[in-house]
Amino acid sequence: MARARLAALHGIATSYSPAPGRSVGVPEETVVAVLAALGVDASTPASVREALAAHEDAARRRLLPATVVVRAGRGALPALPPGTEACVETEDGAVVVLDLASGELGVEGGGAWPRARRPRAGAEGAGAHGAGAYALGALPLGTHLLRAHASDGRSAAASLIVAPDRLPAPPRRGHGFLVQLYSLLSARSWGMGDLGDLAALADWSGRTFGTDFVQVNPLHAAVPGAGGAPTDPSPYRPSSRRFPDPVHLRVEDVPEFALLTGERRERAAQLLGRAAALRDAVLHKGELIDRDAVWEVKRRALELVRAVPLGPARLAAYEAFRTEQGRALEDHSTWCALAEVHGPHWRAWPGGLRDPRSADTARARADLADRIDFHSRLAWLTDEQLAAAQRTAKAAGMRVGLVHDLAVGVHPSGADTWAQQDAFADGMSVGAPPDAFSPRGQDWGLPPWRPDALEACGYRPYRELLRGLLRHAGGLRIDHVMGLFRLWWVPQGAEPTQGAYVRYDPEAMLGVLALEAHRAGAAVVGEDLGTVGAGVREALAERGVLGTSVLWFERDYAAGDAAPLPPGRWRTGCLATATTHDLPSTAARLTGDHVALRHRLGLLTRPLDEERQEDAREVGEWLELFRRLGLLPEGPCDEETAVLAVHRYLLRTPARLVGVWLPDAVGDRRPQNLPGTWDQYPNWRLPVAGPDGRPLSLEELTVSPRLRALMAEVGAAAGP
């Protein structure tokens, strides 16, 4: 069928497999809508024919694709016509002229690299390398510009990304904590965990238990609430993934805070009192974390701090940061300033302001220069404290340090979609097709990147995003890492079941990831839980991306009984954990509390007794395995002993990294997020607590006998 052929040419799958051996077709209207989001009209047979003809004509005329991605020392250029002249302008300013007449030109799918020659010394374009032979396979890693001129008059330029073959690996088998930063409150917090608390946790755990990393939730900038509504507390639906949220700042650690005098000093003291009240409300009165209240107090304090002039060295550092971040920072800060005036949903702004490059927006930038500078200053201060936290982690002996989290997408009305409108598919949302766990599918409300737009600009938004996240990190976790290969697009207004998979170029997506991770010396963990396409895990492993293995899901599904997987059969290339932020805590799993919670909220799909019996059976299988392995004594045991056995088991696996969910270390029985709920459960607003639900401060965590007993075993088993 012509429309199916057109869809395939644009990476759109017209069917999917919700289960092995079963295929479901994608509705025609979905295919038409997804093609429209990619700028292709397929609404009628005539328009389909025209689109096919246009695509074929463009392919005939194209000399180079918009982006060429190769691995260092291997791969090949696209086939070029005889007589074509080509050169590479490297990102460091050198020019390499390719000798395509040698007959060594490689073609897609195989062949050797062409040889290249450096321009003779002193010649135009000689660059920094001087004269002499130069093999293209030895081009430096980086993002370069490939130029080609054919004898028939056609010319083209393409981004040439030369990437490492593999990503950096953790320097040794290591262990560390997983924590949602907002939930980690200390005696200095202003009502939620901050970057000072993160640095303190890293310092203490690294020196005390030899931990190698602390993995945190996404620290991306959030979309503020509108019309009195609270800010969405989920860190996985941010305004921008490119810049962190200044709500995580430790205000007192900003150098200018200590320089406040007079009335400003008095006002700051009052704000410190309000911050203490917010902290006390969470830690001692059992109230939920109130992100908006925290930000209101911090914002007022930071307004006072900004009135303190920067000294010469500080001013130079700030200006250097602004120059380095360039237009991305200016756009982000402009969106923040405009959101203060017109609300956070840019699609409802006055028409001219919806375009970041319009004359109206240029005038607004001038009018709001002071507010834009304020938000740029906040981005700089947050960047400084992130850098300080990573330095602290490394100084404490951590081999990896901070592991940041990359959310799968952004809010449709946030700063990123405003600044990069051409890169996002309008009218589409990312989700998941129906499966055994979600028979109705899922719609996450996150607009996807257009794969064609990414290719057209050399993957610049993706490159800049990764570079920003890895500035001060030893590792990166990528949520729903399968999105580097394909994403489920759901047209606006359609049910999640009416979506379609859209393919991305995995060689390009993984190549850019490998390049930026190499530059940062950072390891990467991919969250690959759930439905994973054929060959995806193998491709990730081949490039050195670690997977995610959660104990309760590691079963021998190839066997008829799906028994718990013995530790020796776990994969080496993974981060092994007992749970995640979206799953029950280990204590709740072992006691069955998670079933009772879902029953109270009406989330069970089967009778309560049936759910309890199934849950008890599954837990019992694991406990029996622990006993057979000598990790758990025979007979009844308490929940704390069973939690110890869970982690002893994880340490028996060959997993490269072992993560301890911080709430597990103190017996917290509440999940941080309960999928399928909104206002029925306080998602993303709970502090770390003990088995009785009483919140525990960072200071209390450090002296917890239960935590110390667990981490003493973990550290001893993990080894030096």
XYZ file of C-alpha atoms in Angstrom:
720
model
C 0.000 0.000 0.000
C 1.328 3.426 -0.934
C 0.621 5.025 2.446
C 2.393 2.192 4.276
C 5.389 2.643 1.997
C 5.414 6.375 2.699
C 5.192 5.687 6.420
C 8.120 3.261 6.249
C 10.235 5.860 4.438
C 9.693 8.185 7.413
C 10.347 5.563 10.085
C 6.711 4.972 11.046
C 5.686 1.403 11.844
C 2.198 0.493 10.652
C 1.885 -2.398 13.113
C 3.276 -3.459 16.474
C 3.517 -6.622 18.577
C 2.006 -6.362 22.079
C 2.978 -9.994 22.706
C 5.134 -12.613 20.952
C 3.393 -13.972 17.881
C 0.718 -11.280 17.875
C 0.590 -8.275 15.528
C -1.762 -5.302 15.738
C -2.220 -2.839 12.910
C -1.951 0.915 13.431
C -5.111 2.829 12.438
C -4.909 4.706 9.126
C -5.851 7.977 10.821
C -2.891 7.578 13.165
C -0.486 7.069 10.269
C -1.878 10.190 8.563
C -1.562 12.238 11.768
C 2.011 11.120 12.483
C 3.075 11.838 8.913
C 1.492 15.284 9.211
C 3.532 15.925 12.370
C 6.600 15.174 10.244
C 5.485 17.683 7.618
C 4.115 15.112 5.151
C 0.565 15.283 3.772
C -0.890 11.786 3.424
C -4.546 12.661 3.797
C -5.594 11.575 0.285
C -4.336 9.091 -2.317
C -3.212 12.017 -4.479
C -1.235 13.617 -1.647
C 0.387 10.260 -0.882
C 1.509 9.920 -4.496
C 2.873 13.467 -4.463
C 4.725 12.867 -1.210
C 6.277 9.652 -2.522
C 7.371 11.386 -5.717
C 8.850 14.299 -3.769
C 10.738 11.930 -1.475
C 12.159 9.964 -4.401
C 13.151 13.150 -6.207
C 14.904 14.490 -3.121
C 16.756 11.190 -2.703
C 17.991 11.362 -6.304
C 19.214 14.922 -5.919
C 20.780 14.454 -2.503
C 24.562 14.300 -2.495
C 24.938 13.812 1.274
C 22.554 13.144 4.132
C 22.196 16.010 6.601
C 24.243 14.147 9.210
C 26.808 11.365 8.923
C 27.666 9.453 12.097
C 30.631 7.088 12.184
C 32.633 5.292 14.829
C 36.274 6.225 15.174
C 38.458 4.032 12.992
C 35.601 2.170 11.357
C 32.563 2.747 9.173
C 32.373 4.491 5.845
C 31.136 7.578 4.102
C 27.975 7.446 2.018
C 28.630 6.564 -1.627
C 29.630 9.626 -3.652
C 29.744 9.985 -7.465
C 33.109 9.658 -9.250
C 34.923 12.954 -9.493
C 33.483 14.323 -6.264
C 35.746 16.589 -4.238
C 35.344 16.495 -0.480
C 36.905 17.831 2.673
C 36.314 17.783 6.397
C 36.432 20.903 8.521
C 37.133 19.638 12.017
C 35.649 21.281 15.082
C 39.084 22.554 16.093
C 39.484 24.468 12.827
C 41.616 22.064 10.782
C 40.701 21.260 7.177
C 41.310 17.768 5.828
C 41.020 17.306 2.054
C 39.809 13.814 1.145
C 41.512 11.971 -1.690
C 38.506 10.299 -3.290
C 40.348 9.416 -6.514
C 42.327 6.634 -4.829
C 39.584 4.105 -5.364
C 39.445 3.400 -1.617
C 36.137 5.156 -1.068
C 33.935 3.148 1.288
C 30.249 2.642 0.750
C 27.400 2.173 3.195
C 27.448 -1.273 4.687
C 31.133 -1.945 4.139
C 34.316 -0.921 2.387
C 37.433 0.857 3.549
C 37.877 4.428 4.592
C 39.160 6.701 1.849
C 42.577 8.082 2.471
C 42.924 11.788 2.961
C 45.731 14.243 2.641
C 46.479 17.224 4.740
C 46.950 20.477 2.828
C 50.584 21.386 2.425
C 52.026 23.607 5.079
C 51.181 27.254 4.535
C 48.461 26.510 2.015
C 44.969 27.883 2.440
C 43.006 25.569 4.745
C 46.139 23.865 6.042
C 44.839 24.327 9.564
C 46.795 23.230 12.582
C 47.853 19.831 11.309
C 50.369 20.883 8.649
C 51.160 18.768 5.590
C 51.352 15.033 5.046
C 49.114 12.005 4.580
C 46.065 11.782 6.800
C 43.789 8.745 7.049
C 40.123 9.646 7.446
C 39.731 6.842 9.933
C 42.063 8.765 12.223
C 39.917 11.880 12.300
C 39.586 13.198 15.852
C 36.469 12.503 17.842
C 33.992 15.320 17.577
C 31.363 17.039 15.475
C 32.864 18.200 12.200
C 31.599 19.541 8.882
C 31.831 17.365 5.760
C 31.694 19.228 2.448
C 31.319 17.644 -0.971
C 31.191 19.060 -4.511
C 30.218 16.739 -7.376
C 31.323 17.132 -10.982
C 27.690 17.644 -12.042
C 27.551 20.868 -10.002
C 25.822 19.556 -6.913
C 27.238 20.670 -3.566
C 26.374 19.626 -0.046
C 27.479 20.035 3.539
C 26.757 17.572 6.324
C 27.500 17.316 10.002
C 30.064 14.564 10.498
C 29.991 13.081 13.975
C 32.955 10.865 14.806
C 32.132 8.929 17.967
C 33.973 6.435 20.155
C 33.121 2.797 19.650
C 32.135 2.365 23.304
C 31.120 4.506 26.232
C 33.304 4.772 29.339
C 32.747 2.022 31.904
C 32.696 2.497 35.680
C 36.319 2.218 36.825
C 35.505 -0.724 39.101
C 32.584 -2.707 40.420
C 30.895 -0.228 42.697
C 27.944 0.443 44.934
C 26.051 3.550 45.909
C 22.808 5.154 46.947
C 19.741 5.986 44.883
C 17.700 8.889 46.240
C 15.102 11.440 45.244
C 16.899 14.625 46.253
C 13.797 16.533 47.368
C 13.119 13.745 49.929
C 16.517 14.145 51.650
C 16.142 16.900 54.253
C 18.847 17.954 56.670
C 18.871 20.414 59.554
C 19.827 23.100 57.005
C 17.224 22.328 54.346
C 14.553 24.871 53.481
C 11.676 22.384 53.398
C 13.096 19.992 50.783
C 16.441 18.416 49.991
C 18.971 20.607 48.189
C 22.394 20.481 46.576
C 24.082 21.067 49.917
C 22.347 17.955 51.230
C 23.439 16.029 48.147
C 27.054 17.025 48.713
C 26.801 16.057 52.384
C 25.341 12.636 51.560
C 28.069 12.000 49.001
C 30.808 13.106 51.388
C 29.557 11.010 54.302
C 28.717 7.851 52.355
C 31.911 7.932 50.310
C 34.132 8.286 53.348
C 32.137 5.981 55.634
C 31.065 3.132 53.336
C 33.290 3.499 50.286
C 30.319 4.214 48.034
C 31.129 5.040 44.433
C 28.072 7.022 43.410
C 24.855 8.755 44.375
C 22.118 8.581 41.757
C 19.467 11.298 41.982
C 16.173 12.065 40.281
C 16.089 14.512 37.357
C 16.990 17.982 38.601
C 15.501 19.593 35.482
C 13.761 22.971 35.618
C 10.054 22.628 36.395
C 7.058 24.399 34.871
C 5.637 26.738 37.561
C 2.003 26.430 38.498
C -0.535 28.671 36.784
C -3.561 30.483 38.188
C -2.866 29.425 41.740
C -2.434 25.760 40.817
C 0.595 24.055 42.373
C 3.661 23.207 40.359
C 3.628 19.668 39.017
C 5.950 17.944 41.507
C 6.983 15.207 39.071
C 10.634 15.583 38.063
C 9.833 13.629 34.896
C 7.694 16.315 33.187
C 9.961 19.350 33.270
C 9.962 22.682 31.502
C 13.563 22.186 30.424
C 15.927 19.252 30.533
C 18.770 21.519 29.480
C 18.993 23.545 32.711
C 18.552 22.515 36.359
C 15.948 24.007 38.657
C 17.231 26.649 41.101
C 14.813 25.329 43.739
C 17.654 22.905 44.516
C 20.012 25.712 45.549
C 21.411 25.893 49.080
C 20.888 29.638 49.430
C 23.309 30.163 52.323
C 26.114 28.658 50.227
C 25.818 31.409 47.620
C 28.860 33.610 48.449
C 26.903 36.851 48.166
C 24.437 35.718 50.866
C 27.071 36.312 53.546
C 27.561 39.863 52.244
C 23.980 40.991 52.903
C 23.818 43.970 55.234
C 21.317 46.277 56.856
C 17.666 45.880 55.925
C 18.439 43.131 53.458
C 20.176 41.162 56.187
C 17.134 41.518 58.423
C 14.800 40.395 55.663
C 17.076 37.422 54.994
C 16.879 36.468 58.688
C 13.091 36.503 58.467
C 13.234 34.246 55.415
C 15.545 31.865 57.250
C 12.884 31.658 59.940
C 10.233 30.807 57.360
C 12.553 28.198 55.857
C 13.034 26.619 59.290
C 9.253 26.455 59.687
C 8.915 24.659 56.346
C 11.620 22.203 57.369
C 9.993 21.626 60.763
C 6.598 21.067 59.147
C 7.997 18.177 57.097
C 10.393 16.596 59.577
C 8.407 17.017 62.793
C 4.771 17.685 61.941
C 4.291 15.094 59.217
C 3.345 17.563 56.484
C 4.130 16.955 52.821
C 6.969 18.652 50.988
C 5.584 21.884 49.536
C 7.806 22.730 46.583
C 5.977 25.978 45.802
C 6.305 27.270 49.354
C 9.992 26.364 49.359
C 10.574 28.146 46.073
C 8.702 31.261 47.202
C 11.015 31.642 50.196
C 14.131 30.848 48.190
C 13.138 33.203 45.388
C 12.738 36.091 47.816
C 16.110 35.328 49.356
C 17.783 35.089 45.960
C 16.283 38.430 44.953
C 18.028 39.922 47.975
C 21.282 38.149 47.118
C 21.189 39.453 43.559
C 21.270 43.018 44.866
C 24.795 42.359 46.162
C 27.293 43.365 43.443
C 29.509 40.594 42.182
C 33.193 41.004 42.801
C 35.553 41.084 39.784
C 36.354 37.361 39.840
C 32.726 36.363 40.403
C 31.540 38.694 37.664
C 34.091 37.262 35.249
C 32.935 33.721 36.096
C 29.300 34.664 35.529
C 30.008 36.309 32.195
C 32.067 33.312 31.108
C 29.149 31.034 31.969
C 26.731 33.176 29.966
C 29.064 33.211 26.990
C 29.610 29.473 27.153
C 25.907 28.671 27.380
C 25.026 31.134 24.619
C 21.594 31.268 23.052
C 20.324 28.229 24.943
C 20.649 30.063 28.251
C 19.255 33.295 26.835
C 16.196 31.468 25.513
C 15.646 29.601 28.765
C 15.924 32.752 30.854
C 13.674 34.646 28.440
C 10.992 31.974 28.752
C 11.235 32.193 32.548
C 10.870 35.984 32.443
C 7.950 35.852 29.998
C 6.258 33.166 32.102
C 6.304 35.554 35.070
C 4.309 38.051 33.017
C 2.084 35.900 30.807
C 1.895 32.558 32.625
C 3.832 29.342 32.005
C 1.904 28.089 28.961
C 3.550 29.795 26.017
C 0.925 28.642 23.512
C -1.495 31.024 25.263
C 0.889 34.013 25.120
C 0.255 36.951 22.793
C 0.907 35.810 19.225
C 4.269 37.469 18.630
C 5.773 36.089 21.829
C 5.101 32.509 20.823
C 8.023 32.769 18.407
C 11.395 33.104 20.196
C 12.889 34.787 17.099
C 10.117 37.344 16.458
C 10.438 41.112 16.678
C 7.944 41.114 19.564
C 10.102 38.696 21.496
C 13.201 40.787 20.775
C 11.442 43.830 22.246
C 10.339 41.773 25.230
C 13.939 40.671 25.807
C 14.951 44.307 26.042
C 12.042 45.228 28.310
C 12.645 42.228 30.587
C 16.447 42.367 30.556
C 16.613 42.619 34.337
C 14.464 39.529 34.883
C 16.310 37.615 32.180
C 19.550 38.422 33.958
C 18.048 37.190 37.239
C 17.137 33.816 35.784
C 20.515 33.538 34.055
C 22.160 34.250 37.396
C 20.128 31.454 39.016
C 21.239 29.004 36.325
C 24.856 29.964 36.992
C 24.544 29.596 40.772
C 22.913 26.189 40.389
C 25.661 25.112 38.008
C 28.256 26.193 40.574
C 26.656 24.144 43.333
C 26.324 21.098 41.086
C 30.044 21.389 40.368
C 30.787 21.688 44.074
C 28.723 18.587 44.862
C 30.596 16.531 42.275
C 33.950 17.793 43.565
C 32.901 16.801 47.084
C 31.886 13.336 45.911
C 35.202 12.754 44.177
C 37.159 14.121 47.135
C 35.329 11.594 49.337
C 36.815 8.795 47.235
C 33.890 8.115 44.908
C 35.028 6.696 41.578
C 31.887 7.879 39.781
C 30.278 10.543 41.948
C 26.955 12.037 40.971
C 24.737 10.140 38.546
C 22.134 12.460 37.073
C 18.853 11.367 35.529
C 17.587 12.320 32.070
C 13.791 12.375 31.791
C 12.301 10.957 28.591
C 10.744 14.277 27.562
C 9.525 17.744 28.501
C 6.267 19.539 29.189
C 4.478 20.628 25.988
C 4.307 24.236 27.196
C 7.746 24.540 28.758
C 10.909 26.405 27.906
C 12.425 23.711 25.697
C 9.402 23.395 23.413
C 9.207 27.190 23.097
C 12.881 27.609 22.223
C 13.144 24.528 19.970
C 9.749 24.376 18.279
C 11.112 22.988 15.025
C 12.650 20.039 16.869
C 9.403 18.801 18.445
C 6.492 17.016 16.767
C 3.475 19.259 17.175
C 0.263 17.540 18.248
C 2.019 14.355 19.379
C 2.682 12.847 22.786
C 5.032 10.075 23.889
C 3.592 7.029 25.618
C 3.500 3.252 25.470
C 1.319 0.777 23.586
C -1.013 -1.635 25.362
C 0.718 -4.509 27.113
C 0.103 -6.969 29.929
C 0.704 -4.269 32.564
C -1.211 -1.415 30.866
C -3.968 -2.850 28.657
C -5.119 0.661 27.762
C -1.650 1.884 26.849
C -0.011 4.993 28.292
C 0.114 8.658 27.298
C 2.808 10.572 29.163
C 1.920 14.000 27.794
C 5.456 14.656 26.509
C 6.008 15.871 22.935
C 8.636 13.821 21.072
C 11.627 15.073 19.182
C 11.274 14.841 15.406
C 13.957 12.457 14.121
C 14.143 14.313 10.800
C 14.672 17.634 12.579
C 17.446 16.178 14.729
C 19.244 14.879 11.658
C 18.810 18.180 9.823
C 20.641 20.127 12.551
C 23.358 17.597 13.309
C 21.594 16.485 16.498
C 22.502 19.790 18.104
C 19.654 19.875 20.713
C 20.523 16.345 21.796
C 24.255 17.079 21.916
C 23.744 20.238 23.970
C 21.363 18.473 26.331
C 23.827 15.678 27.067
C 26.727 18.069 27.413
C 24.802 20.167 29.914
C 23.779 17.178 32.024
C 27.285 15.730 32.042
C 29.064 18.968 32.988
C 29.259 17.941 36.631
C 28.530 14.225 36.679
C 30.325 10.932 36.687
C 27.332 9.121 35.293
C 23.962 9.515 33.655
C 20.802 7.449 33.901
C 18.561 7.647 30.826
C 14.897 7.090 31.539
C 13.197 4.810 28.978
C 16.452 4.312 27.084
C 14.501 2.436 24.396
C 13.550 5.911 23.179
C 16.951 6.130 21.504
C 15.598 3.536 19.069
C 11.865 4.217 18.834
C 9.052 6.008 20.639
C 5.317 5.430 20.755
C 3.667 8.574 19.343
C 0.059 9.256 20.330
C -1.846 11.885 18.293
C -3.466 14.629 20.362
C -6.990 13.637 21.348
C -6.486 9.951 20.544
C -6.410 7.084 23.021
C -2.961 5.653 23.852
C -4.023 2.488 22.040
C -4.212 4.521 18.814
C -0.518 5.368 18.619
C 2.350 4.239 16.411
C 6.043 3.575 16.829
C 8.363 6.097 15.187
C 11.950 5.064 14.605
C 15.028 7.115 15.479
C 18.506 6.461 14.107
C 20.125 4.409 16.888
C 23.606 4.695 15.400
C 23.322 8.463 15.567
C 21.627 8.588 18.978
C 24.144 6.181 20.504
C 27.031 7.828 18.679
C 26.241 11.268 20.097
C 25.761 9.715 23.541
C 29.114 7.940 23.293
C 30.867 11.127 22.195
C 29.500 13.284 25.016
C 29.975 10.567 27.652
C 33.573 10.115 26.467
C 34.251 13.828 26.759
C 32.857 13.858 30.288
C 34.430 10.527 31.298
C 30.978 9.416 32.438
C 29.282 6.026 32.580
C 25.701 5.686 31.322
C 22.892 3.551 32.729
C 19.833 2.963 30.572
C 16.455 2.246 32.155
C 15.435 -0.705 29.982
C 12.573 -2.137 32.015
C 9.322 -3.202 30.401
C 8.725 -3.831 26.706
C 12.018 -3.711 24.804
C 12.329 -4.111 21.047
C 14.329 -6.962 19.543
C 18.071 -6.324 19.579
C 17.877 -3.174 21.694
C 19.538 -4.542 24.822
C 22.221 -6.172 22.700
C 22.927 -2.917 20.851
C 23.144 -0.984 24.120
C 25.492 -3.555 25.647
C 27.678 -3.541 22.540
C 28.206 0.211 22.969
C 28.794 -0.038 26.728
C 25.477 1.339 28.012
C 24.631 -0.408 31.278
C 21.110 -1.759 31.720
C 18.841 -1.715 34.757
C 18.062 -4.973 36.552
C 15.493 -4.924 39.365
C 15.422 -8.001 41.575
C 11.710 -8.793 41.403
C 11.701 -8.767 37.592
C 14.757 -11.006 37.152
C 13.139 -14.362 36.455
C 13.849 -17.178 34.037
C 11.008 -16.431 31.631
C 12.397 -18.925 29.123
C 11.515 -21.678 31.576
C 7.919 -22.642 32.066
C 7.832 -21.717 35.764
C 9.625 -18.323 35.444
C 11.579 -19.085 38.615
C 13.804 -16.414 40.191
C 16.988 -16.044 38.180
C 20.071 -17.381 40.004
C 22.595 -14.615 40.738
C 25.262 -16.050 38.459
C 22.965 -15.679 35.453
C 22.417 -11.949 35.837
C 24.063 -9.758 33.225
C 27.286 -8.023 34.145
C 26.546 -4.803 32.321
C 23.866 -3.420 34.568
C 22.952 -1.434 37.640
C 21.341 -3.989 39.976
C 18.770 -2.706 42.465
C 15.965 -3.977 44.647
C 13.508 -1.287 43.562
C 13.051 2.077 41.834
C 11.159 5.299 42.500
C 8.118 3.886 40.632
C 8.004 0.602 42.556
C 7.213 -0.420 46.135
C 10.015 -0.151 48.638
C 11.621 -3.456 49.562
C 10.037 -3.415 53.017
C 6.598 -2.864 51.475
C 7.185 -5.680 49.000
C 8.277 -8.124 51.684
C 5.395 -7.304 54.041
C 2.664 -6.976 51.422
C 2.026 -3.349 52.401
C 2.070 -2.323 48.753
C -0.925 -4.549 48.007
C -2.859 -3.055 50.903
C -2.047 0.464 49.671
C -3.251 -0.239 46.154
C -6.396 -1.821 47.578
C -7.162 1.296 49.645
C -6.808 3.427 46.523
C -8.927 1.151 44.340
C -6.048 0.236 42.008
C -6.277 -3.549 42.167
C -7.516 -5.380 39.079
C -8.264 -8.613 40.989
C -9.889 -9.428 44.361
C -7.751 -8.505 47.370
C -7.282 -12.100 48.569
C -6.170 -13.191 45.111
C -3.652 -10.335 44.888
C -2.291 -11.136 48.349
C -1.876 -14.806 47.575
C -0.059 -14.101 44.317
C 2.192 -11.533 45.983
C 2.999 -13.879 48.874
C 3.824 -16.671 46.432
C 6.261 -14.482 44.472
C 7.973 -13.155 47.594
C 8.131 -16.649 49.040
C 9.970 -17.933 45.964
C 12.666 -15.311 46.450
C 12.989 -15.936 50.179
C 13.363 -19.653 49.533
C 16.150 -18.951 47.031
C 17.885 -16.734 49.578
C 17.744 -19.561 52.108
C 19.162 -22.086 49.637
C 22.051 -19.722 48.976
C 22.713 -19.266 52.689
C 21.736 -15.585 52.612
C 18.799 -15.969 54.993
C 18.413 -18.204 58.069
C 15.860 -20.992 58.049
C 12.458 -20.352 59.549
C 10.570 -17.109 60.104
C 12.506 -13.877 59.857
C 11.706 -10.226 60.332
C 11.499 -7.741 57.498
C 14.860 -6.082 58.308
C 16.663 -9.430 58.057
C 14.955 -10.110 54.724
C 16.028 -6.683 53.381
C 19.604 -7.589 54.267
C 19.222 -10.863 52.374
C 17.927 -9.014 49.300
C 21.064 -6.912 49.162
C 23.358 -9.837 49.894
C 21.807 -11.478 46.873
C 22.341 -8.421 44.675
C 25.998 -8.490 45.644
C 26.225 -12.141 44.543
C 25.378 -11.087 40.986
C 28.117 -9.950 38.578
C 26.411 -6.563 38.126
C 28.889 -3.782 37.482
C 27.001 -1.427 39.823
C 24.775 -2.204 42.814
C 22.389 0.500 43.974
C 20.775 0.811 47.393
C 17.498 2.740 47.413
C 18.111 5.067 50.375
C 14.597 4.604 51.857
C 15.232 0.823 51.840
C 18.194 1.325 54.151
C 15.879 2.602 56.912
C 12.787 0.479 56.212
C 10.575 3.121 54.578
C 7.388 1.388 53.372
C 5.999 4.122 51.137
C 6.672 4.491 47.421
C 7.852 7.881 46.237
C 5.565 7.585 43.217
C 2.554 5.359 42.686
C 1.852 5.071 38.937
C -1.805 5.404 38.041
C -2.489 8.019 40.726
C -2.565 11.799 40.755
C -4.273 13.420 43.751
C -5.082 10.067 45.395
C -1.488 9.716 46.620
C 1.229 12.264 47.534
C 3.580 11.415 44.664
C 6.989 13.129 44.732
C 6.241 14.899 48.054
C 7.375 12.448 50.734
C 10.550 12.724 52.829
C 12.604 9.623 53.572
C 11.061 7.937 56.620
C 11.490 4.937 58.889
C 9.224 1.880 59.136
C 6.733 3.842 61.249
C 6.437 6.598 58.654
C 8.290 9.134 60.798
C 10.492 11.355 58.604
C 14.221 11.027 59.153
C 16.646 13.890 58.610
C 20.011 13.392 56.963
C 21.598 13.675 60.382
C 19.364 10.872 61.678
C 20.125 8.741 58.647
C 23.857 8.956 59.306
C 23.457 7.434 62.776
C 20.740 4.907 61.917
C 21.848 1.455 63.193
C 19.729 -0.183 60.513
C 21.320 1.795 57.700
C 24.801 1.258 59.062
C 24.302 -2.491 59.378
C 23.096 -2.770 55.799
C 25.807 -0.575 54.320
C 28.544 -2.311 56.305
C 27.579 -5.565 54.580
C 27.199 -3.928 51.190
C 30.561 -2.199 51.432
C 32.360 -5.334 52.624
C 30.855 -7.515 49.886
C 31.460 -4.960 47.143
C 35.158 -5.023 47.892
C 37.853 -2.373 47.369
